[in-house]
Tab-separated table of C-alpha atoms in Angstrom:
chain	number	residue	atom	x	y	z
A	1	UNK	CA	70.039	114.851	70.579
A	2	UNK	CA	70.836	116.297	67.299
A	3	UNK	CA	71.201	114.722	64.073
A	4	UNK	CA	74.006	115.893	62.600
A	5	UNK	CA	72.757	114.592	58.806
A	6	UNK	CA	69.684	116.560	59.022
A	7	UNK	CA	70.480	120.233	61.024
A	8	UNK	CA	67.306	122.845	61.305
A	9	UNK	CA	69.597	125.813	62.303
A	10	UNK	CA	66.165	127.775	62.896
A	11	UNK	CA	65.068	125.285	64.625
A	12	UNK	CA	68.350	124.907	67.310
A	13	UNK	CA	68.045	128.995	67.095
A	14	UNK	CA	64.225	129.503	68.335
A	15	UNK	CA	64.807	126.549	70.660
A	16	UNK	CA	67.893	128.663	72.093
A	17	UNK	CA	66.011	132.168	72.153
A	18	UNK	CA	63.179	130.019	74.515
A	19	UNK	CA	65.963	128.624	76.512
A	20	UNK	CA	67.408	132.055	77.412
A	21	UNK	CA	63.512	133.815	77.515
A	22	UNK	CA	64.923	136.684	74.560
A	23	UNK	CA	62.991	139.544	74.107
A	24	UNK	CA	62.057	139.969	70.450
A	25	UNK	CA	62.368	143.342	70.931
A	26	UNK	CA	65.543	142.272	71.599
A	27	UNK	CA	66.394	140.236	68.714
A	28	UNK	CA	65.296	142.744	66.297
A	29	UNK	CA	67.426	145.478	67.895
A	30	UNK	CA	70.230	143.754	67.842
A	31	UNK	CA	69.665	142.102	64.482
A	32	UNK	CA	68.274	145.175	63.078
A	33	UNK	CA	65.415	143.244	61.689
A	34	UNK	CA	61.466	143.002	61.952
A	35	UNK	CA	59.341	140.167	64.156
A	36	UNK	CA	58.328	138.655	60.647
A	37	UNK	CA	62.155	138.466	59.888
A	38	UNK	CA	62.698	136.409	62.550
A	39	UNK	CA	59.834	134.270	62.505
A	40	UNK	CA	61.271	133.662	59.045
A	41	UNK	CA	64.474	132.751	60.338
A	42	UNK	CA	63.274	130.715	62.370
A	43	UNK	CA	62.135	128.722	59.716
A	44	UNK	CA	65.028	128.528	57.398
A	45	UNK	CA	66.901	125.396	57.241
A	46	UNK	CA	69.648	127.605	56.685
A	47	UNK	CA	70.904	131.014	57.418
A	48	UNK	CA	73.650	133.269	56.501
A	49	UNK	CA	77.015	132.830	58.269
A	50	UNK	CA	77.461	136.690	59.480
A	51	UNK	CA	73.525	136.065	60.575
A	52	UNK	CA	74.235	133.242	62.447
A	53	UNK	CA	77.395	135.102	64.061
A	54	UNK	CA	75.054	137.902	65.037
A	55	UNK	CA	72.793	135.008	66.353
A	56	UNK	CA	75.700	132.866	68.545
A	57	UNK	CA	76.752	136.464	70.006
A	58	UNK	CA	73.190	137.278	70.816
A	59	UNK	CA	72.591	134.135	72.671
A	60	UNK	CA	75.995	133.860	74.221
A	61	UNK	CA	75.877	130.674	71.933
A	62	UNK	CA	78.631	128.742	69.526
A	63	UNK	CA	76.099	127.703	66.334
A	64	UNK	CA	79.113	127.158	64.533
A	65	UNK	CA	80.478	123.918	66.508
């Protein structure tokens, strides 16, 4: 369940990528980005909105709703 006061967007993104077994190889292609980058992101309470686009079409996924 998700808490809508409190959202971890990295978080609900590295839970997605584990979901749907990603490559990071992957993820950096596509996001043009480094391992560390991600890791990062993965962190980040928050995250860009044309990141998170590149994200939800990445993981066939709808961050956004």
């Amino acid at each position: 369940m998700i808490d809508f006061k409190n959202i971890h967007i990295g978080q609900l993104i590295e839970n997605r990528v584990k979901e749907t077994n990603t490559d990071i190889n992957r993820i950096c292609s596509f996001l043009k980005c480094t391992e560390n980058d991600v890791e990062q992101m993965y962190t980040s309470k928050s995250i860009e909105s044309y990141t998170l686009l590149r994200w939800s079409k990445l993981l066939e996924y709808d961050f956004f709703r």
